[in-house]
Amino acid sequence: MNSPHPEHALMDIAARPAAVMVRGSGSWLEDADGRRYLDFVQGWAVNCLGHAHPAIAQALAEQATRLVNPSPAFFNDASIRFANRLAACSGLDEVFLCNTGAEANEGAIKLARKWGRLHRNGAHEIITFTDGFHGRTIAAMSASGKPGWDTIFAPQVPGFPKATLNDLASVEALIGPQTVAVMLEPIQGEAGVQPATLDFLRALRALCDARGLLLILDEVQTGIGRTGTLFRYQAAEITPDILTLAKGIGGGVPLAALLARKSASCFSHGDQGGTYCGNPLMAAVGNAVLDIVDTPAFLAGVRERSAQLIVGLNELVTRFDLVGVRGAGLLLALELGPRHDATALVQRAREAGLLLNAPRPHCLRLMPALNVSADEVTQMLAMLAALL
């Protein structure tokens, strides 16, 4: 395949294939050579409605003719509506709209540290988890437990002791006078789709309540229907004190949110902001996404496709003597075992017209559009079987 842009000025930050993507529709991407790919990555769970969904295109087009960015110094109607809807469906009280998951997580860290200064004698430490991932800014990388990230841009920001997922004793052992919060992903995506059990989430909520700590949930990847409920914490029947959202919340555009209970929301004027934060163009898309995703019928469809995909993947596990399947909704991992090189398999899949992701050496991560069809799931399973 010959790239139509053999020379370009894009910084070399990833090992990208030569293909240049030029259009997409639903579960399909097309490159400049006209080759089509069945996309089960969807921008790392970003395109919750697939590529070029007409509702998103319409929201962008209509809002762009009215108002794009009046500046964060003024209210705008699209962001007010979106924030009110997020508060209502999440059970939280206040919303700060921003652009990326890392930015939302930075905001959560800042909010927790200020809350600790006001209410816990200056406590600032946030217990996070080994193998966690919270973004690529310096503080978010420090909060993350991804192997090797403690040295890339050293020194790290201090104040993020690491516990072990699903081990409540490891969390309790780290709590001290400087502890202000516990922060985690309900499912660790970059670690290979490693779920926190629902019992563990409930136990963390109880522990934080008993010790006067904030519970921060990073639902950047799991939020907005990805796991079959609008938010993963709803499956555990708990509510966090602080919540971060991104990826699917904008259906492909740069949109994120920091949500908090009123009791945890303590920013003063000037503490938080951003030139593009809460701009109506992105908020209009967020409203369009919620119009579709935040309905019982749509979420039931996610669970139906999830059940179909899990059955099919488990058939592959039996047929090819693989290790197993884990995850929830349409955020799933297929653990291949040491006989299979997941990175090589992803490359061969791409050459065959199927886009997959390998977060770990022997693990595939599947993140299709939430409106993927039954036929497309069947087609993906057949393609993967042929590759295996």
Short mmCIF file of C-alpha atoms in Angstrom, two decimals:
data_model
loop_
_atom_site.label_atom_id
_atom_site.label_comp_id
_atom_site.label_asym_id
_atom_site.label_seq_id
_atom_site.Cartn_x
_atom_site.Cartn_y
_atom_site.Cartn_z
CA MET A 1 0.00 0.00 0.00
CA ASN A 2 1.39 3.35 -1.03
CA SER A 3 0.69 6.30 1.23
CA PRO A 4 -0.59 9.38 -0.65
CA HIS A 5 1.41 11.44 1.82
CA PRO A 6 4.88 9.82 1.97
CA GLU A 7 6.33 12.97 3.50
CA HIS A 8 4.53 14.90 6.20
CA ALA A 9 5.21 17.08 9.19
CA LEU A 10 3.34 15.02 11.78
CA MET A 11 5.48 14.31 14.83
CA ASP A 12 6.54 10.66 15.05
CA ILE A 13 4.79 9.62 18.25
CA ALA A 14 3.32 6.25 17.23
CA ALA A 15 4.11 3.31 14.95
CA ARG A 16 1.34 3.92 12.46
CA PRO A 17 0.75 1.80 9.34
CA ALA A 18 1.04 3.48 5.96
CA ALA A 19 -2.74 3.60 5.38
CA VAL A 20 -4.26 7.10 5.41
CA MET A 21 -7.89 7.03 6.53
CA VAL A 22 -10.17 9.34 4.55
CA ARG A 23 -13.75 8.39 5.43
CA GLY A 24 -15.88 6.21 7.64
CA SER A 25 -19.45 5.04 8.05
CA GLY A 26 -20.75 3.20 11.08
CA SER A 27 -18.50 0.25 11.81
CA TRP A 28 -16.40 0.75 8.69
CA LEU A 29 -13.31 2.83 7.88
CA GLU A 30 -11.94 3.48 4.39
CA ASP A 31 -8.41 4.50 3.43
CA ALA A 32 -7.14 6.58 0.54
CA ASP A 33 -6.67 3.45 -1.58
CA GLY A 34 -10.36 2.59 -1.21
CA ARG A 35 -9.74 -0.30 1.16
CA ARG A 36 -12.43 -0.87 3.82
CA TYR A 37 -11.85 -2.05 7.38
CA LEU A 38 -14.30 -3.44 9.92
CA ASP A 39 -13.44 -1.28 12.92
CA PHE A 40 -13.58 -2.91 16.37
CA VAL A 41 -11.35 -0.23 17.92
CA GLN A 42 -13.39 2.89 17.08
CA GLY A 43 -10.72 5.34 18.20
CA TRP A 44 -10.21 3.43 21.48
CA ALA A 45 -13.91 3.39 22.43
CA VAL A 46 -14.40 7.01 21.31
CA ASN A 47 -16.87 6.60 18.46
CA CYS A 48 -19.79 5.26 20.47
CA LEU A 49 -22.12 5.69 17.48
CA GLY A 50 -19.57 4.63 14.88
CA HIS A 51 -18.06 6.77 12.16
CA ALA A 52 -19.86 9.81 10.71
CA HIS A 53 -23.14 9.26 12.51
CA PRO A 54 -25.74 11.57 10.94
CA ALA A 55 -26.94 12.89 14.32
CA ILE A 56 -23.42 14.06 15.16
CA ALA A 57 -22.91 15.59 11.71
CA GLN A 58 -26.25 17.40 12.00
CA ALA A 59 -25.47 18.70 15.50
CA LEU A 60 -22.13 20.07 14.33
CA ALA A 61 -23.56 21.66 11.22
CA GLU A 62 -26.50 23.30 12.97
CA GLN A 63 -24.52 24.57 15.95
CA ALA A 64 -21.71 25.87 13.72
CA THR A 65 -24.16 28.23 12.03
CA ARG A 66 -25.31 29.65 15.38
CA LEU A 67 -22.38 29.85 17.81
CA VAL A 68 -19.03 28.05 18.02
CA ASN A 69 -17.23 29.60 20.99
CA PRO A 70 -18.35 32.73 22.85
CA SER A 71 -15.45 32.11 25.33
CA PRO A 72 -15.78 30.54 28.76
CA ALA A 73 -16.41 34.02 30.19
CA PHE A 74 -20.07 33.65 29.17
CA PHE A 75 -22.77 31.02 29.58
CA ASN A 76 -24.03 29.30 26.45
CA ASP A 77 -27.29 27.39 26.06
CA ALA A 78 -25.84 24.15 24.67
CA SER A 79 -23.44 23.65 27.58
CA ILE A 80 -26.08 24.47 30.19
CA ARG A 81 -28.42 21.88 28.70
CA PHE A 82 -25.67 19.28 28.47
CA ALA A 83 -24.44 19.85 32.02
CA ASN A 84 -27.98 19.62 33.39
CA ARG A 85 -28.52 16.33 31.58
CA LEU A 86 -25.23 14.85 32.80
CA ALA A 87 -26.04 15.82 36.37
CA ALA A 88 -29.51 14.31 36.13
CA CYS A 89 -28.43 10.97 34.66
CA SER A 90 -25.34 10.56 36.87
CA GLY A 91 -26.80 11.48 40.25
CA LEU A 92 -24.08 14.10 40.75
CA ASP A 93 -24.60 17.83 41.12
CA GLU A 94 -22.07 19.97 39.27
CA VAL A 95 -20.30 19.62 35.92
CA PHE A 96 -17.15 21.12 34.41
CA LEU A 97 -16.95 20.55 30.65
CA CYS A 98 -13.53 20.19 29.06
CA ASN A 99 -11.79 18.54 26.11
CA THR A 100 -9.90 15.35 27.01
CA GLY A 101 -9.92 12.57 29.57
CA ALA A 102 -6.53 13.63 30.88
CA GLU A 103 -7.85 17.16 31.39
CA ALA A 104 -10.89 15.83 33.26
CA ASN A 105 -8.63 13.69 35.46
CA GLU A 106 -6.31 16.62 36.13
CA GLY A 107 -9.39 18.52 37.25
CA ALA A 108 -10.40 15.67 39.55
CA ILE A 109 -6.93 15.65 41.13
CA LYS A 110 -7.03 19.41 41.64
CA LEU A 111 -10.52 19.27 43.09
CA ALA A 112 -9.59 16.49 45.54
CA ARG A 113 -6.44 18.31 46.67
CA LYS A 114 -8.31 21.54 47.28
CA TRP A 115 -11.03 19.64 49.14
CA GLY A 116 -8.31 18.08 51.30
CA ARG A 117 -6.86 21.50 52.06
CA LEU A 118 -10.28 22.78 53.10
CA HIS A 119 -11.63 19.74 54.92
CA ARG A 120 -8.78 17.35 55.86
CA ASN A 121 -6.00 19.56 57.21
CA GLY A 122 -4.17 19.76 53.90
CA ALA A 123 -4.37 16.06 52.99
CA HIS A 124 -3.40 15.63 49.34
CA GLU A 125 -2.52 11.99 48.63
CA ILE A 126 -4.79 10.11 46.23
CA ILE A 127 -4.56 6.32 46.33
CA THR A 128 -4.52 4.96 42.79
CA PHE A 129 -3.85 1.49 41.40
CA THR A 130 -1.11 -0.54 39.80
CA ASP A 131 -1.76 -0.86 36.05
CA GLY A 132 -4.24 2.02 36.11
CA PHE A 133 -4.30 4.59 33.31
CA HIS A 134 -5.53 8.16 33.73
CA GLY A 135 -3.99 10.07 30.81
CA ARG A 136 -0.78 11.54 29.43
CA THR A 137 -0.28 14.80 31.30
CA ILE A 138 2.39 14.75 34.01
CA ALA A 139 0.01 14.48 36.98
CA ALA A 140 -2.26 12.00 35.19
CA MET A 141 0.78 9.86 34.31
CA SER A 142 1.88 10.02 37.94
CA ALA A 143 -1.56 8.86 39.03
CA SER A 144 -1.36 6.02 36.52
CA GLY A 145 0.25 2.71 37.36
CA LYS A 146 1.28 1.77 33.83
CA PRO A 147 4.64 -0.03 33.91
CA GLY A 148 7.57 2.22 32.99
CA TRP A 149 5.69 5.49 33.25
CA ASP A 150 7.47 6.38 36.47
CA THR A 151 10.70 7.02 34.56
CA ILE A 152 9.76 8.46 31.15
CA PHE A 153 9.36 12.05 32.34
CA ALA A 154 10.78 11.73 35.83
CA PRO A 155 10.46 13.03 38.42
CA GLN A 156 6.80 12.23 38.83
CA VAL A 157 4.32 14.35 40.75
CA PRO A 158 4.30 12.89 44.28
CA GLY A 159 1.19 11.90 46.18
CA PHE A 160 -0.15 8.85 44.34
CA PRO A 161 0.54 5.64 46.33
CA LYS A 162 -0.49 2.53 44.40
CA ALA A 163 -2.83 -0.16 45.66
CA THR A 164 -3.78 -3.46 43.96
CA LEU A 165 -7.07 -3.76 42.11
CA ASN A 166 -9.67 -5.89 43.91
CA ASP A 167 -7.54 -6.02 47.08
CA LEU A 168 -9.25 -3.90 49.72
CA ALA A 169 -6.54 -4.58 52.29
CA SER A 170 -3.95 -3.02 49.98
CA VAL A 171 -6.04 0.17 49.92
CA GLU A 172 -6.54 0.22 53.69
CA ALA A 173 -2.79 -0.22 54.23
CA LEU A 174 -2.08 3.01 52.31
CA ILE A 175 -4.56 5.24 54.13
CA GLY A 176 -2.86 7.79 56.35
CA PRO A 177 -3.24 11.36 57.58
CA GLN A 178 -2.35 12.73 54.12
CA THR A 179 -4.91 10.62 52.25
CA VAL A 180 -7.74 12.54 50.65
CA ALA A 181 -9.21 10.19 48.02
CA VAL A 182 -9.19 6.87 46.19
CA MET A 183 -9.18 7.02 42.39
CA LEU A 184 -9.67 4.17 39.92
CA GLU A 185 -11.10 2.99 36.63
CA PRO A 186 -14.00 0.57 37.14
CA ILE A 187 -12.40 -1.45 34.34
CA GLN A 188 -8.69 -0.93 33.63
CA GLY A 189 -8.66 -0.61 29.85
CA GLU A 190 -4.95 -0.19 29.05
CA ALA A 191 -4.14 -3.05 31.43
CA GLY A 192 -6.02 -5.41 29.14
CA VAL A 193 -9.62 -4.88 30.30
CA GLN A 194 -9.18 -5.82 33.96
CA PRO A 195 -12.47 -5.23 35.82
CA ALA A 196 -12.85 -4.10 39.37
CA THR A 197 -15.44 -6.46 40.79
CA LEU A 198 -18.76 -4.93 41.73
CA ASP A 199 -18.21 -6.10 45.30
CA PHE A 200 -14.86 -4.28 45.33
CA LEU A 201 -16.48 -1.07 44.10
CA ARG A 202 -19.11 -1.33 46.81
CA ALA A 203 -16.44 -2.01 49.43
CA LEU A 204 -14.44 1.03 48.29
CA ARG A 205 -17.53 3.21 48.58
CA ALA A 206 -18.10 1.96 52.13
CA LEU A 207 -14.42 2.39 53.04
CA CYS A 208 -14.32 5.96 51.74
CA ASP A 209 -17.50 6.79 53.65
CA ALA A 210 -16.11 5.29 56.86
CA ARG A 211 -12.76 7.10 56.57
CA GLY A 212 -14.04 10.43 55.27
CA LEU A 213 -12.36 10.10 51.85
CA LEU A 214 -13.51 11.01 48.36
CA LEU A 215 -14.17 8.25 45.83
CA ILE A 216 -13.10 9.28 42.32
CA LEU A 217 -14.14 7.10 39.39
CA ASP A 218 -12.42 7.50 36.03
CA GLU A 219 -15.10 6.41 33.56
CA VAL A 220 -13.35 7.93 30.56
CA GLN A 221 -13.53 4.57 28.79
CA THR A 222 -16.40 2.82 30.60
CA GLY A 223 -18.90 5.69 30.66
CA ILE A 224 -21.78 6.59 28.31
CA GLY A 225 -23.13 3.09 27.72
CA ARG A 226 -19.90 1.24 26.98
CA THR A 227 -20.50 -1.48 29.60
CA GLY A 228 -24.26 -1.84 29.07
CA THR A 229 -25.34 0.72 31.68
CA LEU A 230 -24.88 4.43 31.17
CA PHE A 231 -22.11 4.39 33.81
CA ARG A 232 -20.30 1.35 35.16
CA TYR A 233 -20.84 2.36 38.80
CA GLN A 234 -24.58 1.95 38.29
CA ALA A 235 -24.06 -1.81 38.03
CA ALA A 236 -22.61 -1.70 41.57
CA GLU A 237 -25.46 0.54 42.76
CA ILE A 238 -23.09 3.17 44.16
CA THR A 239 -22.35 6.81 43.30
CA PRO A 240 -18.86 8.36 43.36
CA ASP A 241 -18.03 11.74 44.83
CA ILE A 242 -16.15 12.75 41.67
CA LEU A 243 -16.56 11.30 38.17
CA THR A 244 -14.61 11.84 34.97
CA LEU A 245 -15.94 11.20 31.47
CA ALA A 246 -14.58 11.54 27.92
CA LYS A 247 -14.26 9.30 24.83
CA GLY A 248 -17.84 8.18 24.11
CA ILE A 249 -19.35 11.30 25.63
CA GLY A 250 -18.57 13.18 22.41
CA GLY A 251 -19.01 10.34 19.92
CA GLY A 252 -15.66 11.21 18.31
CA VAL A 253 -15.21 14.92 18.99
CA PRO A 254 -12.98 16.31 21.79
CA LEU A 255 -15.35 16.47 24.74
CA ALA A 256 -14.89 15.48 28.38
CA ALA A 257 -16.44 16.23 31.74
CA LEU A 258 -15.60 16.43 35.42
CA LEU A 259 -18.62 15.83 37.66
CA ALA A 260 -18.86 16.15 41.43
CA ARG A 261 -21.25 16.00 44.33
CA LYS A 262 -21.97 19.44 45.71
CA SER A 263 -20.19 18.43 48.93
CA ALA A 264 -16.98 17.78 46.96
CA SER A 265 -17.22 20.73 44.57
CA CYS A 266 -15.00 23.45 46.02
CA PHE A 267 -13.33 25.33 43.15
CA SER A 268 -13.17 29.09 43.54
CA HIS A 269 -13.27 31.47 40.61
CA GLY A 270 -10.01 31.15 38.70
CA ASP A 271 -9.13 27.69 40.01
CA GLN A 272 -10.29 25.89 36.89
CA GLY A 273 -10.89 26.84 33.28
CA GLY A 274 -9.77 26.50 29.68
CA THR A 275 -10.19 28.38 26.43
CA TYR A 276 -12.32 25.69 24.79
CA CYS A 277 -13.99 24.28 27.90
CA GLY A 278 -17.75 24.06 27.53
CA ASN A 279 -17.85 25.47 24.02
CA PRO A 280 -21.30 25.07 22.44
CA LEU A 281 -20.06 23.25 19.34
CA MET A 282 -18.85 20.25 21.36
CA ALA A 283 -21.70 20.48 23.87
CA ALA A 284 -24.19 20.24 21.01
CA VAL A 285 -22.61 16.95 19.99
CA GLY A 286 -22.76 15.73 23.58
CA ASN A 287 -26.47 16.44 23.64
CA ALA A 288 -26.93 14.53 20.38
CA VAL A 289 -25.06 11.55 21.82
CA LEU A 290 -27.20 11.53 24.98
CA ASP A 291 -30.37 11.76 22.87
CA ILE A 292 -29.48 8.35 21.43
CA VAL A 293 -27.46 6.53 24.07
CA ASP A 294 -29.37 7.51 27.21
CA THR A 295 -32.44 5.44 26.38
CA PRO A 296 -33.47 2.02 27.72
CA ALA A 297 -33.82 0.57 24.21
CA PHE A 298 -30.33 1.61 23.12
CA LEU A 299 -28.66 0.27 26.28
CA ALA A 300 -30.60 -2.97 25.92
CA GLY A 301 -29.15 -3.23 22.41
CA VAL A 302 -25.62 -2.82 23.80
CA ARG A 303 -26.25 -5.68 26.20
CA GLU A 304 -27.66 -7.85 23.40
CA ARG A 305 -24.64 -7.32 21.16
CA SER A 306 -22.36 -7.89 24.16
CA ALA A 307 -24.00 -11.24 24.88
CA GLN A 308 -23.63 -12.24 21.23
CA LEU A 309 -19.97 -11.21 21.18
CA ILE A 310 -19.16 -12.98 24.45
CA VAL A 311 -20.75 -16.23 23.23
CA GLY A 312 -18.80 -16.02 19.99
CA LEU A 313 -15.50 -15.24 21.70
CA ASN A 314 -15.96 -18.11 24.13
CA GLU A 315 -16.51 -20.42 21.17
CA LEU A 316 -13.14 -19.26 19.84
CA VAL A 317 -11.60 -19.91 23.28
CA THR A 318 -12.78 -23.52 23.14
CA ARG A 319 -11.97 -24.03 19.46
CA PHE A 320 -8.43 -22.61 19.61
CA ASP A 321 -7.52 -23.41 23.22
CA LEU A 322 -7.29 -19.78 24.27
CA VAL A 323 -7.33 -18.47 27.85
CA GLY A 324 -10.64 -16.64 28.18
CA VAL A 325 -12.84 -13.58 27.85
CA ARG A 326 -13.34 -10.72 30.33
CA GLY A 327 -14.90 -7.30 30.52
CA ALA A 328 -18.44 -5.96 30.32
CA GLY A 329 -20.76 -4.67 27.65
CA LEU A 330 -18.79 -3.79 24.53
CA LEU A 331 -15.47 -3.36 26.31
CA LEU A 332 -14.09 -6.89 26.13
CA ALA A 333 -10.74 -8.65 26.11
CA LEU A 334 -9.82 -11.95 24.53
CA GLU A 335 -6.84 -13.42 26.38
CA LEU A 336 -4.94 -15.46 23.82
CA GLY A 337 -2.23 -17.12 25.89
CA PRO A 338 1.54 -17.22 25.36
CA ARG A 339 1.33 -19.13 22.06
CA HIS A 340 -0.11 -16.06 20.34
CA ASP A 341 1.54 -12.70 19.65
CA ALA A 342 -1.33 -10.22 19.92
CA THR A 343 0.58 -7.41 18.17
CA ALA A 344 1.36 -9.63 15.19
CA LEU A 345 -2.25 -10.80 15.11
CA VAL A 346 -3.47 -7.18 15.05
CA GLN A 347 -1.20 -6.50 12.07
CA ARG A 348 -2.45 -9.55 10.18
CA ALA A 349 -6.03 -8.61 11.02
CA ARG A 350 -5.50 -5.12 9.59
CA GLU A 351 -4.12 -6.61 6.40
CA ALA A 352 -7.28 -8.73 6.22
CA GLY A 353 -9.52 -5.71 6.74
CA LEU A 354 -10.23 -5.98 10.47
CA LEU A 355 -9.14 -3.43 13.07
CA LEU A 356 -8.33 -4.76 16.56
CA ASN A 357 -6.23 -3.53 19.49
CA ALA A 358 -3.55 -5.30 21.54
CA PRO A 359 -3.07 -3.54 24.89
CA ARG A 360 -0.88 -6.37 26.18
CA PRO A 361 1.38 -8.93 24.42
CA HIS A 362 -1.14 -11.78 24.48
CA CYS A 363 -4.42 -9.88 24.74
CA LEU A 364 -6.88 -8.39 22.25
CA ARG A 365 -9.19 -5.53 23.27
CA LEU A 366 -12.53 -5.18 21.45
CA MET A 367 -14.30 -1.79 21.49
CA PRO A 368 -16.82 -1.70 18.63
CA ALA A 369 -19.38 1.02 18.12
CA LEU A 370 -22.22 0.65 20.61
CA ASN A 371 -24.65 0.39 17.67
CA VAL A 372 -22.65 -2.34 15.90
CA SER A 373 -24.99 -4.71 14.13
CA ALA A 374 -25.46 -8.42 14.80
CA ASP A 375 -24.24 -9.19 11.27
CA GLU A 376 -21.07 -7.14 11.85
CA VAL A 377 -20.36 -9.02 15.08
CA THR A 378 -20.81 -12.31 13.22
CA GLN A 379 -18.51 -11.10 10.43
CA MET A 380 -15.82 -10.02 12.91
CA LEU A 381 -15.93 -13.39 14.69
CA ALA A 382 -15.54 -15.22 11.37
CA MET A 383 -12.59 -13.03 10.37
CA LEU A 384 -10.92 -13.54 13.73
CA ALA A 385 -11.45 -17.30 13.55
CA ALA A 386 -9.78 -17.39 10.14
CA LEU A 387 -6.82 -15.43 11.51
CA LEU A 388 -6.46 -17.72 14.52
#
